[in-house]
Amino acid sequence: MEKRDIIHDGVSIKIFGTDEPDKVLVHFTDDITAYYKIKKAVIKDKGLYCNNISCMIFRHLIRGGVPVHFIQQVSETEQLCRKVDVIPMEVIVRNVIAGSMAQRLGLQEGLVPKATIFDLCYKSEELGDPIINDYHAIALGLASREELDEIYAVTKKVNDILVPVFKSAGITLVDFKIEFGRLPDGSLVVADDITPDSARFWDTETGTRLDKDRFRHDNGKVGLAYKTVYERLKQVTDL
Ligand code: C5P
């Protein structure tokens, strides 16, 4: 497999074409940003930790029967994936109240809701990724009713698989964001990584934040937190 031109130049991931038109190479960088790129830094080895965490999670999801874009890990910072048409919509799962949900509804961080919460956001950096509902998603042509039903079912399955995995690593999976893409035949796959950049991981015993909130809130030891997630997941059997 040969690496070709860059096709997506993101902050934390860069995507390259390959000599196989249906496959892309996803490269994880050490760059980190928050608050729509107002805050920027470089965290040593973040790309390595995020790629390895993402690969472990994808391998586990594949074993659980979840359709994903991931094919295989290529190096410490790269993974080979199927090329997809990404739907510009974020699906957020919240098992514990935190972040924007706590702020928007005046709720206490750490509160466990009576049911798992699923949010949809329209992916637009200029608009600040505004929250939308199913009616918006269908009306805007982002997804059909049937596709939304599948997106919710797959997202719930991802959560049901990952909550116990993280629990056995001593980590509470507070919330996470995923995106979906369409393969050439129109079928949906999870086309986004779950890493400390896009999820909240709290140490179950101490409540210590092991994710990007450390960077957002200037708590320090960002790299160490990512490394902790990576090393704890590695300890979990069969990951
Ligand atoms: O900001 P908020 O609390 O809504 O984020 C919920 C979860 O989704 C967090 O884990 C956050 O890191 C992730 N997220 C993301 N990208 C966004 C918005 C949220 O990865 N654009």
mmCIF file of C-alpha atoms and ligand atoms in Angstrom:
data_model
loop_
_atom_site.group_PDB
_atom_site.id
_atom_site.type_symbol
_atom_site.label_atom_id
_atom_site.label_comp_id
_atom_site.label_asym_id
_atom_site.label_seq_id
_atom_site.Cartn_x
_atom_site.Cartn_y
_atom_site.Cartn_z
ATOM 1 C CA MET A 1 0.000 0.000 0.000
ATOM 2 C CA GLU A 2 1.427 3.335 -1.091
ATOM 3 C CA LYS A 3 0.686 6.679 0.592
ATOM 4 C CA ARG A 4 -0.568 9.355 -1.819
ATOM 5 C CA ASP A 5 -1.784 12.973 -1.569
ATOM 6 C CA ILE A 6 -3.411 14.464 1.497
ATOM 7 C CA ILE A 7 -7.198 14.604 1.200
ATOM 8 C CA HIS A 8 -8.106 16.008 4.635
ATOM 9 C CA ASP A 9 -5.789 18.286 6.603
ATOM 10 C CA GLY A 10 -7.308 18.277 10.088
ATOM 11 C CA VAL A 11 -5.729 19.319 13.389
ATOM 12 C CA SER A 12 -5.551 15.972 15.114
ATOM 13 C CA ILE A 13 -5.869 13.748 12.040
ATOM 14 C CA LYS A 14 -4.619 13.999 8.491
ATOM 15 C CA ILE A 15 -6.082 11.691 5.844
ATOM 16 C CA PHE A 16 -4.077 10.536 2.835
ATOM 17 C CA GLY A 17 -5.189 8.756 -0.319
ATOM 18 C CA THR A 18 -3.505 5.459 -1.215
ATOM 19 C CA ASP A 19 -2.815 3.555 -4.420
ATOM 20 C CA GLU A 20 -6.089 1.717 -3.700
ATOM 21 C CA PRO A 21 -8.921 4.191 -4.431
ATOM 22 C CA ASP A 22 -11.288 2.718 -1.827
ATOM 23 C CA LYS A 23 -8.777 2.974 1.045
ATOM 24 C CA VAL A 24 -7.309 5.905 2.987
ATOM 25 C CA LEU A 25 -4.498 6.265 5.486
ATOM 26 C CA VAL A 26 -5.445 8.104 8.681
ATOM 27 C CA HIS A 27 -2.493 9.752 10.449
ATOM 28 C CA PHE A 28 -2.806 10.951 14.054
ATOM 29 C CA THR A 29 -0.873 14.107 14.961
ATOM 30 C CA ASP A 30 0.395 15.486 18.284
ATOM 31 C CA ASP A 31 -1.534 18.753 17.725
ATOM 32 C CA ILE A 32 -4.411 19.679 19.982
ATOM 33 C CA THR A 33 -6.875 22.567 19.810
ATOM 34 C CA ALA A 34 -9.907 23.661 21.807
ATOM 35 C CA TYR A 35 -12.585 26.342 21.647
ATOM 36 C CA TYR A 36 -12.652 26.236 17.849
ATOM 37 C CA LYS A 37 -8.870 26.524 17.499
ATOM 38 C CA ILE A 38 -8.474 29.559 19.799
ATOM 39 C CA LYS A 39 -6.324 27.420 22.079
ATOM 40 C CA LYS A 40 -3.532 25.355 20.503
ATOM 41 C CA ALA A 41 -0.675 23.151 21.683
ATOM 42 C CA VAL A 42 1.438 20.156 20.812
ATOM 43 C CA ILE A 43 1.278 17.164 23.164
ATOM 44 C CA LYS A 44 4.196 14.790 22.757
ATOM 45 C CA ASP A 45 3.085 11.314 21.596
ATOM 46 C CA LYS A 46 -0.620 12.233 21.583
ATOM 47 C CA GLY A 47 -0.888 10.844 18.038
ATOM 48 C CA LEU A 48 0.595 7.533 19.124
ATOM 49 C CA TYR A 49 -1.753 7.215 22.111
ATOM 50 C CA CYS A 50 -4.857 8.241 20.144
ATOM 51 C CA ASN A 51 -4.101 5.940 17.209
ATOM 52 C CA ASN A 52 -3.482 2.972 19.499
ATOM 53 C CA ILE A 53 -6.609 3.704 21.578
ATOM 54 C CA SER A 54 -8.671 4.076 18.399
ATOM 55 C CA CYS A 55 -7.295 0.813 16.934
ATOM 56 C CA MET A 56 -8.011 -1.134 20.142
ATOM 57 C CA ILE A 57 -11.563 0.222 20.227
ATOM 58 C CA PHE A 58 -12.202 -0.465 16.538
ATOM 59 C CA ARG A 59 -10.895 -4.032 16.833
ATOM 60 C CA HIS A 60 -13.228 -4.583 19.761
ATOM 61 C CA LEU A 61 -16.211 -3.050 17.928
ATOM 62 C CA ILE A 62 -15.544 -5.235 14.868
ATOM 63 C CA ARG A 63 -15.608 -8.319 17.092
ATOM 64 C CA GLY A 64 -18.932 -7.062 18.437
ATOM 65 C CA GLY A 65 -20.358 -6.848 14.904
ATOM 66 C CA VAL A 66 -20.333 -3.042 14.558
ATOM 67 C CA PRO A 67 -19.753 -1.782 10.987
ATOM 68 C CA VAL A 68 -16.707 0.525 11.020
ATOM 69 C CA HIS A 69 -14.412 2.166 8.461
ATOM 70 C CA PHE A 70 -11.279 0.780 10.160
ATOM 71 C CA ILE A 71 -9.320 -1.947 8.342
ATOM 72 C CA GLN A 72 -6.004 -2.315 10.192
ATOM 73 C CA GLN A 73 -3.291 -0.561 12.173
ATOM 74 C CA VAL A 74 -0.353 0.370 9.944
ATOM 75 C CA SER A 75 2.045 2.003 12.410
ATOM 76 C CA GLU A 76 2.100 3.653 15.845
ATOM 77 C CA THR A 77 0.434 6.744 14.397
ATOM 78 C CA GLU A 78 -1.398 5.444 11.315
ATOM 79 C CA GLN A 79 -4.356 3.238 10.461
ATOM 80 C CA LEU A 80 -5.774 2.050 7.140
ATOM 81 C CA CYS A 81 -9.487 2.706 6.670
ATOM 82 C CA ARG A 82 -12.153 2.323 4.018
ATOM 83 C CA LYS A 83 -12.858 5.541 2.141
ATOM 84 C CA VAL A 84 -16.318 6.823 3.000
ATOM 85 C CA ASP A 85 -18.564 9.767 2.332
ATOM 86 C CA VAL A 86 -18.767 11.296 5.814
ATOM 87 C CA ILE A 87 -22.175 12.591 6.936
ATOM 88 C CA PRO A 88 -21.662 16.117 8.379
ATOM 89 C CA MET A 89 -23.398 15.217 11.622
ATOM 90 C CA GLU A 90 -22.012 14.373 15.045
ATOM 91 C CA VAL A 91 -23.712 11.832 17.276
ATOM 92 C CA ILE A 92 -22.974 12.388 20.962
ATOM 93 C CA VAL A 93 -23.723 9.802 23.638
ATOM 94 C CA ARG A 94 -23.945 10.902 27.262
ATOM 95 C CA ASN A 95 -23.890 8.371 30.082
ATOM 96 C CA VAL A 96 -23.020 11.016 32.683
ATOM 97 C CA ILE A 97 -23.815 14.730 32.548
ATOM 98 C CA ALA A 98 -20.781 16.894 31.706
ATOM 99 C CA GLY A 99 -19.582 19.666 29.421
ATOM 100 C CA SER A 100 -22.070 21.542 27.252
ATOM 101 C CA MET A 101 -25.032 19.510 28.525
ATOM 102 C CA ALA A 102 -24.320 20.575 32.119
ATOM 103 C CA GLN A 103 -23.971 24.209 31.018
ATOM 104 C CA ARG A 104 -26.930 24.351 28.650
ATOM 105 C CA LEU A 105 -29.433 22.818 31.067
ATOM 106 C CA GLY A 106 -27.906 24.001 34.352
ATOM 107 C CA LEU A 107 -27.223 20.463 35.516
ATOM 108 C CA GLN A 108 -24.590 19.227 37.934
ATOM 109 C CA GLU A 109 -21.553 17.581 36.278
ATOM 110 C CA GLY A 110 -21.420 13.931 37.310
ATOM 111 C CA LEU A 111 -25.182 13.485 37.466
ATOM 112 C CA VAL A 112 -26.236 10.121 36.007
ATOM 113 C CA PRO A 113 -29.331 10.662 33.833
ATOM 114 C CA LYS A 114 -32.323 8.313 34.055
ATOM 115 C CA ALA A 115 -31.598 7.159 30.494
ATOM 116 C CA THR A 116 -28.671 7.411 28.080
ATOM 117 C CA ILE A 117 -28.813 10.686 26.117
ATOM 118 C CA PHE A 118 -28.188 10.895 22.368
ATOM 119 C CA ASP A 119 -27.559 14.324 20.804
ATOM 120 C CA LEU A 120 -27.188 15.189 17.133
ATOM 121 C CA CYS A 121 -25.079 18.164 16.038
ATOM 122 C CA TYR A 122 -24.741 19.667 12.592
ATOM 123 C CA LYS A 123 -21.035 19.633 11.761
ATOM 124 C CA SER A 124 -20.141 23.224 10.944
ATOM 125 C CA GLU A 125 -17.211 24.908 12.600
ATOM 126 C CA GLU A 126 -18.425 28.424 11.592
ATOM 127 C CA LEU A 127 -21.742 27.761 13.341
ATOM 128 C CA GLY A 128 -20.149 26.052 16.365
ATOM 129 C CA ASP A 129 -21.547 22.567 15.544
ATOM 130 C CA PRO A 130 -25.134 23.472 16.583
ATOM 131 C CA ILE A 131 -27.357 20.877 18.192
ATOM 132 C CA ILE A 132 -30.141 19.620 15.896
ATOM 133 C CA ASN A 133 -32.912 17.050 16.160
ATOM 134 C CA ASP A 134 -34.134 14.212 13.935
ATOM 135 C CA TYR A 135 -36.501 16.531 12.043
ATOM 136 C CA HIS A 136 -33.630 18.881 11.171
ATOM 137 C CA ALA A 137 -31.396 15.986 10.104
ATOM 138 C CA ILE A 138 -34.076 14.625 7.753
ATOM 139 C CA ALA A 139 -35.148 18.059 6.474
ATOM 140 C CA LEU A 140 -31.537 19.071 5.775
ATOM 141 C CA GLY A 141 -31.005 15.815 3.854
ATOM 142 C CA LEU A 142 -28.298 14.601 6.236
ATOM 143 C CA ALA A 143 -29.963 11.219 6.728
ATOM 144 C CA SER A 144 -33.284 9.490 6.097
ATOM 145 C CA ARG A 145 -35.559 8.296 8.923
ATOM 146 C CA GLU A 146 -34.383 4.731 8.290
ATOM 147 C CA GLU A 147 -30.731 5.790 8.363
ATOM 148 C CA LEU A 148 -31.277 7.713 11.610
ATOM 149 C CA ASP A 149 -32.864 4.627 13.179
ATOM 150 C CA GLU A 150 -29.792 2.634 12.144
ATOM 151 C CA ILE A 151 -27.418 5.374 13.364
ATOM 152 C CA TYR A 152 -29.071 5.379 16.810
ATOM 153 C CA ALA A 153 -29.089 1.565 16.976
ATOM 154 C CA VAL A 154 -25.397 1.303 16.019
ATOM 155 C CA THR A 155 -24.435 4.142 18.379
ATOM 156 C CA LYS A 156 -26.269 2.415 21.248
ATOM 157 C CA LYS A 157 -24.441 -0.811 20.407
ATOM 158 C CA VAL A 158 -21.076 1.024 20.442
ATOM 159 C CA ASN A 159 -21.941 2.403 23.881
ATOM 160 C CA ASP A 160 -23.165 -0.973 25.187
ATOM 161 C CA ILE A 161 -19.905 -2.606 24.050
ATOM 162 C CA LEU A 162 -17.577 0.121 25.305
ATOM 163 C CA VAL A 163 -19.019 0.974 28.737
ATOM 164 C CA PRO A 164 -17.974 -2.422 30.221
ATOM 165 C CA VAL A 165 -14.610 -2.330 28.420
ATOM 166 C CA PHE A 166 -13.763 1.011 29.999
ATOM 167 C CA LYS A 167 -15.223 -0.103 33.326
ATOM 168 C CA SER A 168 -12.787 -3.004 33.442
ATOM 169 C CA ALA A 169 -10.003 -0.472 32.769
ATOM 170 C CA GLY A 170 -11.166 1.527 35.812
ATOM 171 C CA ILE A 171 -12.542 4.286 33.586
ATOM 172 C CA THR A 172 -16.069 5.727 33.388
ATOM 173 C CA LEU A 173 -17.117 6.390 29.809
ATOM 174 C CA VAL A 174 -18.840 9.707 30.527
ATOM 175 C CA ASP A 175 -19.600 10.732 26.945
ATOM 176 C CA PHE A 176 -18.253 10.445 23.421
ATOM 177 C CA LYS A 177 -18.804 11.717 19.908
ATOM 178 C CA ILE A 178 -18.892 9.646 16.724
ATOM 179 C CA GLU A 179 -19.596 10.282 13.083
ATOM 180 C CA PHE A 180 -20.943 8.029 10.364
ATOM 181 C CA GLY A 181 -19.991 7.620 6.723
ATOM 182 C CA ARG A 182 -21.498 5.907 3.701
ATOM 183 C CA LEU A 183 -19.635 3.270 1.715
ATOM 184 C CA PRO A 184 -20.055 3.342 -2.098
ATOM 185 C CA ASP A 185 -23.015 0.925 -1.791
ATOM 186 C CA GLY A 186 -24.736 3.378 0.599
ATOM 187 C CA SER A 187 -24.286 1.285 3.735
ATOM 188 C CA LEU A 188 -23.456 3.129 6.954
ATOM 189 C CA VAL A 189 -20.269 2.657 8.966
ATOM 190 C CA VAL A 190 -18.798 4.327 12.046
ATOM 191 C CA ALA A 191 -16.191 6.590 10.475
ATOM 192 C CA ASP A 192 -14.697 8.369 13.440
ATOM 193 C CA ASP A 193 -12.345 7.598 16.280
ATOM 194 C CA ILE A 194 -13.130 7.382 19.938
ATOM 195 C CA THR A 195 -10.118 8.855 21.716
ATOM 196 C CA PRO A 196 -9.510 11.210 24.676
ATOM 197 C CA ASP A 197 -9.820 14.023 22.083
ATOM 198 C CA SER A 198 -13.474 13.223 21.433
ATOM 199 C CA ALA A 199 -14.693 11.516 24.591
ATOM 200 C CA ARG A 200 -14.729 12.095 28.335
ATOM 201 C CA PHE A 201 -12.980 9.445 30.375
ATOM 202 C CA TRP A 202 -13.020 9.765 34.169
ATOM 203 C CA ASP A 203 -10.994 7.591 36.512
ATOM 204 C CA THR A 204 -13.795 5.642 38.188
ATOM 205 C CA GLU A 205 -12.176 5.666 41.627
ATOM 206 C CA THR A 206 -10.764 9.189 41.853
ATOM 207 C CA GLY A 207 -12.809 11.100 39.252
ATOM 208 C CA THR A 208 -9.564 12.334 37.656
ATOM 209 C CA ARG A 209 -10.150 13.557 34.106
ATOM 210 C CA LEU A 210 -8.251 11.454 31.557
ATOM 211 C CA ASP A 211 -9.212 13.368 28.403
ATOM 212 C CA LYS A 212 -9.081 16.642 26.497
ATOM 213 C CA ASP A 213 -10.871 18.501 29.328
ATOM 214 C CA ARG A 214 -7.438 18.620 31.023
ATOM 215 C CA PHE A 215 -6.293 20.761 28.091
ATOM 216 C CA ARG A 216 -9.528 22.789 27.877
ATOM 217 C CA HIS A 217 -9.350 23.621 31.602
ATOM 218 C CA ASP A 218 -5.558 23.975 31.944
ATOM 219 C CA ASN A 219 -5.283 21.042 34.357
ATOM 220 C CA GLY A 220 -1.881 20.001 32.955
ATOM 221 C CA LYS A 221 -0.531 16.458 32.472
ATOM 222 C CA VAL A 222 -2.541 16.068 29.257
ATOM 223 C CA GLY A 223 -0.093 13.589 27.693
ATOM 224 C CA LEU A 224 0.033 11.554 30.887
ATOM 225 C CA ALA A 225 -3.773 11.300 30.914
ATOM 226 C CA TYR A 226 -3.848 10.022 27.300
ATOM 227 C CA LYS A 227 -1.027 7.599 28.103
ATOM 228 C CA THR A 228 -2.968 6.322 31.139
ATOM 229 C CA VAL A 229 -6.023 5.540 28.985
ATOM 230 C CA TYR A 230 -3.797 3.762 26.442
ATOM 231 C CA GLU A 231 -1.992 1.695 29.084
ATOM 232 C CA ARG A 232 -5.131 0.810 31.022
ATOM 233 C CA LEU A 233 -6.946 -0.331 27.857
ATOM 234 C CA LYS A 234 -3.922 -2.445 26.918
ATOM 235 C CA GLN A 235 -4.335 -4.282 30.245
ATOM 236 C CA VAL A 236 -7.906 -5.233 29.418
ATOM 237 C CA THR A 237 -7.863 -8.802 28.161
ATOM 238 C CA ASP A 238 -8.495 -9.416 24.457
ATOM 239 C CA LEU A 239 -8.269 -5.760 23.363
HETATM 240 O O1 C5P B 1 -18.919 19.756 24.373
HETATM 241 P P1 C5P B 1 -19.812 18.638 24.768
HETATM 242 O O2 C5P B 1 -19.929 18.480 26.242
HETATM 243 O O3 C5P B 1 -21.151 18.699 24.088
HETATM 244 O O4 C5P B 1 -19.107 17.316 24.213
HETATM 245 C C1 C5P B 1 -19.615 16.014 24.423
HETATM 246 C C2 C5P B 1 -18.556 15.011 23.987
HETATM 247 O O5 C5P B 1 -18.381 15.058 22.579
HETATM 248 C C3 C5P B 1 -17.182 15.299 24.580
HETATM 249 O O6 C5P B 1 -16.545 14.067 24.856
HETATM 250 C C4 C5P B 1 -16.456 16.053 23.485
HETATM 251 O O7 C5P B 1 -15.069 15.863 23.552
HETATM 252 C C5 C5P B 1 -17.064 15.434 22.236
HETATM 253 N N1 C5P B 1 -17.141 16.387 21.119
HETATM 254 C C6 C5P B 1 -16.261 16.283 20.064
HETATM 255 N N2 C5P B 1 -16.308 17.176 19.028
HETATM 256 C C7 C5P B 1 -17.243 18.141 18.999
HETATM 257 C C8 C5P B 1 -18.154 18.263 20.062
HETATM 258 C C9 C5P B 1 -18.083 17.361 21.121
HETATM 259 O O8 C5P B 1 -15.421 15.386 20.047
HETATM 260 N N3 C5P B 1 -17.287 18.976 17.967
#
